[in-house]
Amino acid sequence: PPPLKPEPPREKPLPADVDAAPAYPRIDLPSKVDGSHRFAGDVRLPGMVFASIRHGPADGSELDSFDTKAAAGIRGIAGVVRSKRWLAVAADTWWSAEAALAAMKPRFRTVAPVNSADIAARLDTLLTAGEAHVIAETGFGGEALERVDIGRRYEVEPAYAAPLETATATARFADGRLDLWIAAQAPEQARLAAARAIGIATEDVALYPMPAGGSFDARLEHDHAIEIALIAKELGRPVQLVWPRRDELIRARPRAPYWMLLGAQLAKGAPGTPGGAIEAMRVRVATPPAMREFGQRLFAGRTSMAAMRNTAGEADPLALQGALPPYTIPAVMVEHIPADIGLPVGRVRGNSWGPTIFAIESFIDEIAAKSKREPLSFRMSMLGGDVRLAACLQRAAQLAEWDGGLDQSGQGLACARLGEGTDAARIACVATARQGEGGVRVVRLSAAVDIGRIINHDIAKQQIEGGLVFGIGIALGNAVRLRGGLPEEAGEAALGLPTLADCPEMRVQFIASDAAPADPGELGAVVAPPAIANALYSATGLRLRRLPLLSDGI
């Protein structure tokens, strides 16, 4: 019989330099290594055809014209399906469908195409002149900031999830019933949307969840569920839809851009004592109300344009998570300036924590440098209220053999707390950069993590390491530039994502804890960019305040 008070599952953390076999190995790893694991694009049904699609450069675009005769010489075409806002072709192979679309040259009418330069200009204006909503205040808040001893501005470009497998779905519509094979992080909402699209009852839709192939929150959206339902109904046969990479970038909603202005009032040190203690801080952020906008799409079934209209001007506390520092600062005020940028935005790994923590941790490093304080001890002096985060900082410094972040050392430090109280997850990371042929490279990431009670040590470590690599891509990749609503470059290579050769040595150590388990999935993605930025400053003397760090060159 089971015990009356069973112990909750837990694993003890292993030292960072121990590469022991996992106690509970993942049963899906062999198939993912040898390529036999079945993702959404691997579904095959009898008599199935393959479809590709073209979308307009903005959600409000409308299909204007296309030349069906131009694809007459392409074999195997099974049908052409047009909608108000897209055009799809199905054929015996996906390549034939894609070639037919290219030959047809669909054209779209767009009222207000989005340009990256216009987005930046809009955010730039709002940051200084826009109406601000107070999201959080501690101590005396804004009243305590009598002067600004140091002020800095940080900018974060839109970040795209760019999953390895683009939006893919397979459907079969027969006898009034829709069978749907799709990777969906919100499967019930995808099921409801597909049913509404073709006018059938929700109970007549069966959704078979497929592995997402790395979605990073892109598959919370379900546009492709609607499209495949309409295509399958019109063709009357099984069909698989795969978005080209170009359309993945056009239709996937990126993480919102953030323009941030941080100011601090510093204490004057007494003779013989270090100064620079932060007496008051103000954080002013111009960004769209991304989480409200996302909620309108997911739960209210709004189009992207309607969601932007319905949330225009609304303050969004979830869009500013992480803007309130984890440090003990007497007075802090966080303000949100809701921005209408004309570009639908959504969730991407790290969400709002990524931009806000990049700004906070970069700013803390700049204050330490201005006050001639050592970055680690400066942070430790402000963490009396969070001993668990302080323990992460100390352990990360030990793992990295922290040398104080001296000039030209190439070491940079950052830490983060996601959540509040005992349920929060914590991480500290030291990035080490070295100058060599071809410029500066990140050669090591040393991280100490406290996620409370560890359920599965191996999976938790994979989450941290994967997040760190994702953070490298955010920090050192390429920004997607939009012109006329379309990406200037749409291939995978244009994103500048890290390859295996770009991945540095990673040392990850978990801190033993009896606290409730916390999610490790976002930690590495949010802490890596500021740690890398601080390391590049140490290595080169250049302070980079824009993500991606090399988006404007050095």
Coordinates of C-alpha atoms in Angstrom, one line a residue:
P1 CA 0.0 0.0 0.0
P2 CA 1.2 3.6 -0.7
P3 CA 2.6 5.5 2.3
L4 CA 0.3 8.0 3.9
K5 CA 2.8 10.9 3.5
P6 CA 5.0 10.1 0.5
E7 CA 8.1 12.2 -0.1
P8 CA 7.7 14.4 -3.2
P9 CA 10.0 13.5 -6.1
R10 CA 13.4 15.1 -6.0
E11 CA 17.0 14.8 -7.3
K12 CA 20.1 16.1 -5.7
P13 CA 22.0 18.6 -7.7
L14 CA 25.3 17.4 -9.2
P15 CA 28.5 19.4 -9.3
A16 CA 29.0 21.3 -12.6
D17 CA 32.1 19.3 -13.5
V18 CA 30.4 15.9 -13.0
D19 CA 29.0 14.3 -16.2
A20 CA 27.1 11.4 -14.6
A21 CA 24.5 9.3 -16.4
P22 CA 21.0 10.7 -15.7
A23 CA 18.9 8.9 -13.1
Y24 CA 15.9 9.1 -15.4
P25 CA 17.0 9.3 -19.0
R26 CA 14.6 10.7 -21.6
I27 CA 13.0 8.0 -23.7
D28 CA 12.6 10.3 -26.7
L29 CA 16.3 11.1 -27.1
P30 CA 17.4 8.1 -29.3
S31 CA 14.7 8.9 -31.9
K32 CA 15.5 12.6 -31.9
V33 CA 19.2 11.8 -32.5
D34 CA 18.7 9.2 -35.3
G35 CA 15.9 11.3 -37.0
S36 CA 13.1 8.8 -36.6
H37 CA 11.1 11.0 -34.2
R38 CA 7.8 12.1 -35.8
F39 CA 7.1 15.8 -35.9
A40 CA 4.2 17.6 -37.5
G41 CA 5.9 17.6 -40.9
D42 CA 6.3 13.8 -40.7
V43 CA 2.6 13.0 -40.8
R44 CA 1.6 10.9 -43.8
L45 CA -2.0 9.9 -44.8
P46 CA -3.3 7.9 -47.7
G47 CA -3.9 10.2 -50.8
M48 CA -2.4 13.2 -49.1
V49 CA -1.2 16.2 -51.0
F50 CA 1.1 19.0 -49.8
A51 CA 0.4 22.7 -49.7
S52 CA 2.4 25.9 -49.5
I53 CA 1.1 29.4 -48.9
R54 CA 1.7 33.1 -49.4
H55 CA 0.6 35.8 -47.0
G56 CA 0.5 39.5 -47.5
P57 CA 3.1 41.8 -45.8
A58 CA 0.7 42.7 -42.9
D59 CA -2.3 41.3 -41.2
G60 CA -4.5 43.8 -42.9
S61 CA -3.3 42.9 -46.4
E62 CA -5.8 41.6 -48.9
L63 CA -5.1 39.3 -51.9
D64 CA -5.3 41.4 -55.0
S65 CA -4.3 39.3 -58.0
F66 CA -2.4 36.2 -59.1
D67 CA -1.7 34.4 -62.4
T68 CA -3.0 30.8 -62.4
K69 CA -1.9 30.2 -66.0
A70 CA 1.7 30.9 -65.1
A71 CA 1.8 27.6 -63.2
A72 CA 0.3 25.5 -66.0
G73 CA 3.6 23.8 -66.8
I74 CA 4.1 22.5 -63.3
R75 CA 3.1 18.9 -62.8
G76 CA 1.1 17.5 -59.9
I77 CA -1.0 20.5 -58.9
A78 CA -4.0 19.3 -56.9
G79 CA -5.8 22.6 -56.3
V80 CA -5.6 26.3 -55.6
V81 CA -7.3 27.8 -52.6
R82 CA -7.7 31.5 -52.1
S83 CA -8.7 33.4 -49.1
K84 CA -9.2 37.1 -48.5
R85 CA -5.7 37.4 -47.1
W86 CA -3.7 34.4 -48.5
L87 CA -3.2 32.1 -51.4
A88 CA -2.4 28.4 -51.1
V89 CA -1.5 25.8 -53.7
A90 CA -1.6 22.0 -53.1
A91 CA 0.4 19.5 -55.2
D92 CA 1.9 16.0 -55.1
T93 CA 5.0 17.5 -53.5
W94 CA 5.6 20.6 -51.4
W95 CA 8.3 21.7 -53.8
S96 CA 5.8 21.7 -56.7
A97 CA 3.3 23.7 -54.7
E98 CA 6.0 26.2 -53.7
A99 CA 7.1 26.5 -57.4
A100 CA 3.6 27.1 -58.5
L101 CA 3.1 29.9 -56.0
A102 CA 6.3 31.5 -57.1
A103 CA 5.2 31.3 -60.7
M104 CA 1.7 32.8 -59.9
K105 CA 3.3 35.9 -58.3
P106 CA 0.4 36.7 -55.9
R107 CA 0.0 40.4 -55.2
F108 CA -1.5 42.0 -52.0
R109 CA -3.0 45.3 -51.2
T110 CA -1.6 46.8 -48.0
V111 CA -2.9 50.0 -46.4
A112 CA 0.0 50.7 -44.0
P113 CA 3.1 48.5 -44.5
V114 CA 5.4 48.4 -41.5
N115 CA 9.0 49.5 -41.6
S116 CA 11.6 49.0 -38.9
A117 CA 12.7 52.6 -39.2
D118 CA 9.2 53.8 -38.5
I119 CA 8.9 51.5 -35.5
A120 CA 12.1 52.9 -34.0
A121 CA 11.1 56.5 -34.6
R122 CA 7.7 55.9 -33.0
L123 CA 9.3 54.3 -29.9
D124 CA 11.9 57.0 -29.8
T125 CA 9.2 59.7 -29.6
L126 CA 7.1 58.0 -27.1
L127 CA 9.9 57.2 -24.7
T128 CA 10.4 60.9 -23.9
A129 CA 7.1 62.4 -24.7
G130 CA 4.5 59.6 -24.4
E131 CA 1.9 59.3 -21.6
A132 CA 3.2 57.0 -18.9
H133 CA 1.3 54.7 -16.6
V134 CA 2.8 53.8 -13.3
I135 CA 3.1 50.0 -13.1
A136 CA 5.0 49.6 -9.8
E137 CA 6.4 51.7 -7.0
T138 CA 8.4 50.9 -3.9
G139 CA 9.4 53.2 -1.1
F140 CA 8.6 56.8 -1.9
G141 CA 8.6 55.9 -5.6
G142 CA 9.2 58.7 -8.1
E143 CA 9.1 61.4 -5.4
A144 CA 12.4 60.1 -4.0
L145 CA 14.2 60.8 -7.3
E146 CA 15.4 64.3 -6.7
R147 CA 18.1 64.2 -9.3
V148 CA 19.5 61.8 -11.9
D149 CA 23.2 61.0 -11.3
I150 CA 23.3 58.5 -14.1
G151 CA 20.8 57.9 -16.9
R152 CA 21.0 55.4 -19.7
R153 CA 18.9 54.3 -22.6
Y154 CA 18.6 50.7 -23.8
E155 CA 16.9 49.4 -27.0
V156 CA 15.7 45.9 -27.8
E157 CA 14.7 45.0 -31.4
P158 CA 11.7 42.7 -32.1
A159 CA 12.8 39.0 -31.5
Y160 CA 11.5 36.2 -33.6
A161 CA 11.1 32.6 -32.3
A162 CA 12.2 31.2 -35.6
P163 CA 11.5 27.5 -34.7
L164 CA 13.3 24.8 -36.7
E165 CA 10.0 23.5 -38.0
T166 CA 7.9 26.3 -39.5
A167 CA 4.2 26.3 -39.0
T168 CA 3.0 22.8 -40.2
A169 CA -0.4 21.1 -40.0
T170 CA -2.1 18.1 -41.6
A171 CA -5.9 17.8 -41.9
R172 CA -8.5 15.5 -43.3
F173 CA -12.1 16.6 -43.7
A174 CA -14.7 13.9 -44.4
D175 CA -18.4 13.4 -43.5
G176 CA -18.6 16.7 -41.6
R177 CA -15.6 15.8 -39.4
L178 CA -12.2 17.3 -39.3
D179 CA -9.1 15.4 -38.1
L180 CA -6.2 17.7 -37.4
W181 CA -2.5 16.8 -36.8
I182 CA -0.7 19.9 -35.5
A183 CA 1.8 21.2 -33.0
A184 CA -0.1 23.4 -30.7
Q185 CA 0.8 24.9 -27.3
A186 CA -2.9 25.8 -26.8
P187 CA -4.6 22.9 -28.5
E188 CA -8.1 23.6 -27.4
Q189 CA -8.0 27.1 -28.7
A190 CA -6.6 25.8 -32.0
R191 CA -9.4 23.2 -32.1
L192 CA -12.1 25.9 -31.5
A193 CA -10.6 28.2 -34.2
A194 CA -10.5 25.4 -36.8
A195 CA -14.2 24.5 -36.1
R196 CA -15.3 28.1 -36.4
A197 CA -13.4 28.6 -39.6
I198 CA -15.3 25.9 -41.5
G199 CA -18.6 26.2 -39.6
I200 CA -18.8 22.9 -37.8
A201 CA -19.3 22.0 -34.1
T202 CA -16.2 21.8 -31.9
E203 CA -17.0 18.2 -31.0
D204 CA -16.6 17.3 -34.7
V205 CA -12.9 18.4 -34.6
A206 CA -10.3 15.9 -33.4
L207 CA -6.9 17.3 -32.7
Y208 CA -3.8 15.1 -32.5
P209 CA -1.0 17.0 -30.8
M210 CA 2.4 16.7 -32.5
P211 CA 5.9 17.6 -31.2
A212 CA 6.6 21.2 -32.0
G213 CA 10.2 21.0 -33.2
G214 CA 11.2 23.9 -31.0
S215 CA 8.5 26.5 -30.9
F216 CA 9.6 28.9 -28.2
D217 CA 6.0 30.0 -27.8
A218 CA 5.4 30.5 -31.6
R219 CA 2.8 27.7 -31.5
L220 CA 0.6 29.5 -29.0
E221 CA -0.8 31.1 -32.2
H222 CA -3.1 29.0 -34.4
D223 CA -3.4 30.8 -37.7
H224 CA -2.2 27.7 -39.6
A225 CA -5.0 25.6 -37.9
I226 CA -7.6 27.9 -39.5
E227 CA -5.8 27.8 -42.9
I228 CA -5.4 24.0 -43.0
A229 CA -9.1 23.5 -42.0
L230 CA -10.2 25.8 -44.9
I231 CA -7.8 24.1 -47.4
A232 CA -8.8 20.6 -46.4
K233 CA -12.5 21.3 -46.7
E234 CA -12.2 22.9 -50.1
L235 CA -9.9 20.2 -51.6
G236 CA -11.9 17.3 -50.0
R237 CA -8.8 15.2 -49.4
P238 CA -6.0 15.0 -46.8
V239 CA -3.5 17.8 -47.1
Q240 CA -0.4 19.0 -45.3
L241 CA 0.4 22.7 -45.1
V242 CA 4.0 23.9 -44.5
W243 CA 4.7 27.6 -44.2
P244 CA 7.9 28.7 -46.1
R245 CA 10.4 30.5 -43.8
R246 CA 9.5 33.8 -45.4
D247 CA 5.8 33.4 -44.3
E248 CA 6.9 32.2 -40.8
L249 CA 8.7 35.5 -40.3
I250 CA 5.8 37.5 -41.8
R251 CA 3.0 35.8 -39.8
A252 CA 4.8 34.8 -36.6
R253 CA 4.3 37.6 -34.0
P254 CA 7.8 38.6 -32.6
R255 CA 8.5 39.5 -29.1
A256 CA 7.8 43.2 -28.8
P257 CA 10.5 45.9 -29.2
Y258 CA 11.4 47.7 -26.0
W259 CA 12.8 51.3 -25.7
M260 CA 13.9 51.9 -22.1
L261 CA 15.2 54.9 -20.2
L262 CA 16.7 54.2 -16.7
G263 CA 17.8 56.8 -14.3
A264 CA 19.2 56.6 -10.8
Q265 CA 20.1 58.8 -7.9
L266 CA 23.3 57.7 -6.1
A267 CA 24.4 58.2 -2.6
K268 CA 27.6 60.1 -1.8
G269 CA 30.1 57.9 0.0
A270 CA 31.5 59.1 3.3
P271 CA 35.3 59.6 3.4
G272 CA 37.1 56.3 3.1
T273 CA 33.9 54.4 2.1
P274 CA 32.7 53.4 -1.3
G275 CA 29.9 55.5 -2.9
G276 CA 27.4 54.6 -5.6
A277 CA 24.7 53.1 -3.5
I278 CA 21.4 53.5 -5.4
E279 CA 19.0 55.7 -3.4
A280 CA 16.3 55.8 -6.1
M281 CA 15.6 54.5 -9.6
R282 CA 13.1 55.2 -12.3
V283 CA 12.5 52.8 -15.2
R284 CA 10.5 54.2 -18.1
V285 CA 9.5 51.7 -20.9
A286 CA 7.9 52.3 -24.3
T287 CA 6.6 49.0 -25.7
P288 CA 3.2 47.7 -27.0
P289 CA 0.8 46.1 -24.5
A290 CA 1.9 42.7 -25.8
M291 CA 0.3 40.4 -23.3
R292 CA -3.1 42.1 -23.5
E293 CA -2.8 41.9 -27.3
F294 CA -1.9 38.2 -27.2
G295 CA -4.8 37.5 -24.8
Q296 CA -7.3 39.2 -27.2
R297 CA -6.1 36.9 -30.0
L298 CA -6.0 33.6 -28.0
F299 CA -9.0 33.9 -25.8
A300 CA -11.3 36.4 -27.6
G301 CA -10.6 35.1 -31.1
R302 CA -9.7 38.6 -32.4
T303 CA -7.7 39.2 -35.5
S304 CA -4.3 40.8 -35.0
M305 CA -5.5 44.2 -36.2
A306 CA -8.6 44.1 -33.9
A307 CA -6.5 43.0 -31.0
M308 CA -4.2 46.0 -31.5
R309 CA -7.1 48.4 -31.8
N310 CA -8.8 47.0 -28.6
T311 CA -5.7 47.3 -26.5
A312 CA -4.3 50.6 -27.8
G313 CA -3.2 52.9 -25.0
E314 CA -3.7 50.3 -22.2
A315 CA -1.0 49.7 -19.6
D316 CA 0.2 46.1 -19.4
P317 CA 1.9 45.0 -16.2
L318 CA 2.8 41.6 -17.8
A319 CA 4.7 43.4 -20.6
L320 CA 7.0 44.9 -17.9
Q321 CA 7.8 41.8 -15.8
G322 CA 11.4 42.0 -14.7
A323 CA 11.5 45.8 -14.8
L324 CA 11.3 45.9 -11.0
P325 CA 14.9 45.0 -9.9
P326 CA 15.5 42.1 -7.4
Y327 CA 17.8 44.4 -5.4
T328 CA 16.9 46.2 -2.2
I329 CA 16.6 49.8 -3.4
P330 CA 14.9 52.4 -1.2
A331 CA 12.7 53.8 -4.0
V332 CA 11.8 52.5 -7.5
M333 CA 9.2 53.6 -9.9
V334 CA 8.4 51.6 -13.1
E335 CA 6.4 53.3 -15.9
H336 CA 4.8 51.9 -19.0
I337 CA 4.2 53.9 -22.2
P338 CA 1.9 51.8 -24.3
A339 CA 3.1 52.0 -27.9
D340 CA 1.1 51.4 -31.1
I341 CA 3.8 50.3 -33.6
G342 CA 1.5 48.8 -36.3
L343 CA 3.2 45.4 -35.9
P344 CA 1.4 42.5 -34.1
V345 CA 3.5 41.1 -31.3
G346 CA 3.3 38.0 -29.1
R347 CA 5.2 35.7 -26.9
V348 CA 8.7 34.4 -27.5
R349 CA 10.9 32.5 -25.0
G350 CA 11.9 34.8 -22.1
N351 CA 8.9 37.1 -22.9
S352 CA 9.2 40.5 -21.2
W353 CA 11.8 39.3 -18.8
G354 CA 14.4 39.3 -21.6
P355 CA 14.4 43.0 -22.5
T356 CA 13.8 44.3 -19.0
I357 CA 16.5 42.2 -17.3
F358 CA 18.9 43.1 -20.1
A359 CA 18.4 46.8 -19.3
I360 CA 18.5 46.4 -15.5
E361 CA 21.6 44.2 -15.4
S362 CA 23.4 46.4 -17.9
F363 CA 22.5 49.5 -15.9
I364 CA 23.7 48.0 -12.6
D365 CA 27.0 47.2 -14.3
E366 CA 27.2 50.8 -15.6
I367 CA 26.5 52.2 -12.1
A368 CA 29.2 50.0 -10.6
A369 CA 31.7 51.2 -13.2
K370 CA 30.8 54.8 -12.7
S371 CA 31.2 54.4 -8.9
K372 CA 34.4 52.3 -9.3
R373 CA 32.7 49.4 -7.5
E374 CA 33.5 45.7 -8.3
P375 CA 30.3 44.3 -10.0
L376 CA 29.9 41.2 -7.9
S377 CA 30.3 42.9 -4.5
F378 CA 28.1 45.8 -5.6
R379 CA 25.3 43.4 -6.4
M380 CA 25.9 41.4 -3.2
S381 CA 25.5 44.6 -1.1
M382 CA 22.0 45.1 -2.4
L383 CA 20.8 41.4 -2.1
G384 CA 20.2 41.3 1.7
G385 CA 16.5 40.6 1.0
D386 CA 17.2 37.6 -1.4
V387 CA 19.9 35.3 0.0
R388 CA 19.0 32.6 -2.5
L389 CA 19.9 34.9 -5.4
A390 CA 23.0 36.0 -3.5
A391 CA 24.0 32.3 -3.2
C392 CA 23.6 31.9 -7.0
L393 CA 25.9 34.9 -7.6
Q394 CA 28.6 33.6 -5.3
R395 CA 28.5 30.1 -6.8
A396 CA 28.5 31.4 -10.4
A397 CA 31.6 33.5 -9.5
Q398 CA 33.3 30.4 -8.2
L399 CA 32.5 28.4 -11.2
A400 CA 33.9 31.1 -13.5
E401 CA 36.9 31.9 -11.4
W402 CA 35.7 35.5 -11.3
D403 CA 38.5 38.0 -11.3
G404 CA 36.5 41.1 -10.5
G405 CA 35.6 42.0 -14.0
L406 CA 38.7 44.1 -14.4
D407 CA 39.4 45.9 -17.6
Q408 CA 40.2 43.6 -20.5
S409 CA 39.4 40.5 -18.4
G410 CA 36.5 39.6 -20.7
Q411 CA 34.3 38.6 -17.8
G412 CA 30.7 39.9 -17.4
L413 CA 28.1 39.1 -14.7
A414 CA 24.3 39.2 -14.6
C415 CA 21.6 37.7 -12.5
A416 CA 17.8 37.3 -12.6
R417 CA 14.8 36.4 -10.6
L418 CA 11.7 35.3 -12.4
G419 CA 8.7 35.4 -10.2
E420 CA 8.1 36.4 -6.6
G421 CA 8.7 34.9 -3.2
T422 CA 9.7 31.3 -2.6
D423 CA 8.2 30.1 -5.9
A424 CA 10.6 32.3 -7.9
A425 CA 13.4 30.8 -10.1
R426 CA 16.8 32.4 -9.8
I427 CA 20.0 32.3 -11.9
A428 CA 23.3 34.0 -12.0
C429 CA 25.7 33.8 -15.0
V430 CA 29.3 34.8 -15.7
A431 CA 30.1 35.1 -19.4
T432 CA 33.7 35.0 -20.5
A433 CA 34.7 36.6 -23.9
R434 CA 38.0 36.5 -25.6
Q435 CA 39.4 38.5 -28.5
G436 CA 40.7 36.4 -31.4
E437 CA 40.6 36.0 -35.1
G438 CA 37.4 37.4 -36.5
G439 CA 36.6 39.5 -33.4
V440 CA 35.4 38.7 -29.9
R441 CA 33.9 35.3 -29.0
V442 CA 32.1 34.1 -26.0
V443 CA 34.1 31.1 -24.8
R444 CA 32.4 30.2 -21.5
L445 CA 29.1 30.6 -19.7
S446 CA 29.1 29.7 -16.0
A447 CA 25.7 29.6 -14.4
A448 CA 24.4 28.8 -10.9
V449 CA 20.7 28.1 -10.7
D450 CA 18.1 27.8 -7.9
I451 CA 14.8 26.4 -9.1
G452 CA 13.8 25.0 -5.7
R453 CA 13.2 21.2 -5.5
I454 CA 14.6 19.5 -8.6
I455 CA 12.3 17.0 -10.1
N456 CA 14.6 15.8 -12.9
H457 CA 18.1 17.1 -12.9
D458 CA 19.0 16.1 -16.5
I459 CA 15.9 17.8 -18.0
A460 CA 16.5 20.9 -15.8
K461 CA 20.1 21.1 -17.0
Q462 CA 19.0 20.8 -20.6
Q463 CA 16.5 23.6 -20.1
I464 CA 19.2 25.9 -18.7
E465 CA 21.8 25.0 -21.4
G466 CA 19.2 25.4 -24.2
G467 CA 18.1 28.7 -22.8
L468 CA 21.7 29.9 -22.7
V469 CA 22.1 29.0 -26.4
F470 CA 18.9 30.8 -27.1
G471 CA 20.2 33.8 -25.2
I472 CA 23.4 33.8 -27.3
G473 CA 21.2 34.0 -30.4
I474 CA 19.3 36.9 -29.0
A475 CA 22.5 38.7 -28.0
L476 CA 24.7 38.0 -31.0
G477 CA 22.3 37.2 -33.8
N478 CA 20.9 39.5 -36.5
A479 CA 17.8 41.7 -36.2
V480 CA 15.0 41.1 -38.7
R481 CA 14.6 44.4 -40.6
L482 CA 11.2 45.1 -42.1
R483 CA 10.6 47.1 -45.2
G484 CA 7.2 47.5 -46.6
G485 CA 6.0 44.9 -44.1
L486 CA 8.4 42.2 -45.4
P487 CA 11.7 41.0 -44.0
E488 CA 14.6 42.3 -46.0
E489 CA 16.2 38.9 -45.8
A490 CA 14.0 35.9 -45.0
G491 CA 16.4 32.9 -45.0
E492 CA 17.6 31.0 -41.9
A493 CA 21.2 32.3 -42.5
A494 CA 20.0 35.9 -42.3
L495 CA 19.0 35.4 -38.6
G496 CA 22.6 34.7 -37.6
L497 CA 21.6 32.0 -35.2
P498 CA 24.4 30.2 -33.2
T499 CA 25.8 27.0 -34.7
L500 CA 27.4 24.2 -32.7
A501 CA 30.8 25.9 -33.4
D502 CA 29.4 29.1 -31.8
C503 CA 28.3 27.4 -28.5
P504 CA 30.8 28.1 -25.7
E505 CA 31.8 25.8 -22.8
M506 CA 28.9 25.8 -20.4
R507 CA 29.1 25.0 -16.7
V508 CA 25.8 24.7 -14.9
Q509 CA 25.4 24.1 -11.1
F510 CA 22.1 23.9 -9.3
I511 CA 21.7 25.1 -5.7
A512 CA 20.1 22.5 -3.3
S513 CA 16.8 23.9 -2.1
D514 CA 13.6 22.6 -0.4
A515 CA 11.5 25.4 -1.9
A516 CA 8.7 24.6 -4.3
P517 CA 9.8 23.7 -7.9
A518 CA 10.1 26.5 -10.3
D519 CA 10.3 26.6 -14.1
P520 CA 13.9 26.6 -15.5
G521 CA 12.9 27.1 -19.1
E522 CA 13.2 30.9 -19.4
L523 CA 16.2 31.5 -17.1
G524 CA 19.1 31.0 -19.5
A525 CA 17.4 32.9 -22.3
V526 CA 17.0 36.1 -20.1
V527 CA 20.4 36.1 -18.2
A528 CA 22.7 35.4 -21.1
P529 CA 22.3 38.6 -23.1
P530 CA 23.2 41.0 -20.2
A531 CA 26.0 38.8 -19.1
I532 CA 27.4 38.7 -22.6
A533 CA 27.0 42.5 -23.0
N534 CA 28.9 43.1 -19.7
A535 CA 31.6 40.6 -20.8
L536 CA 32.0 42.4 -24.2
Y537 CA 32.4 45.7 -22.3
S538 CA 35.1 44.2 -20.1
A539 CA 36.9 42.8 -23.1
T540 CA 36.6 45.8 -25.4
G541 CA 35.7 48.8 -23.4
L542 CA 32.6 49.3 -25.6
R543 CA 29.2 49.5 -23.9
L544 CA 26.6 48.1 -26.2
R545 CA 23.1 49.1 -25.2
R546 CA 21.0 47.6 -28.0
L547 CA 19.9 44.0 -28.6
P548 CA 21.1 42.3 -30.7
L549 CA 24.4 43.7 -29.5
L550 CA 25.9 43.8 -32.9
S551 CA 22.9 45.1 -34.8
D552 CA 24.5 48.4 -35.4
G553 CA 28.1 47.1 -35.6
I554 CA 30.8 47.9 -33.2

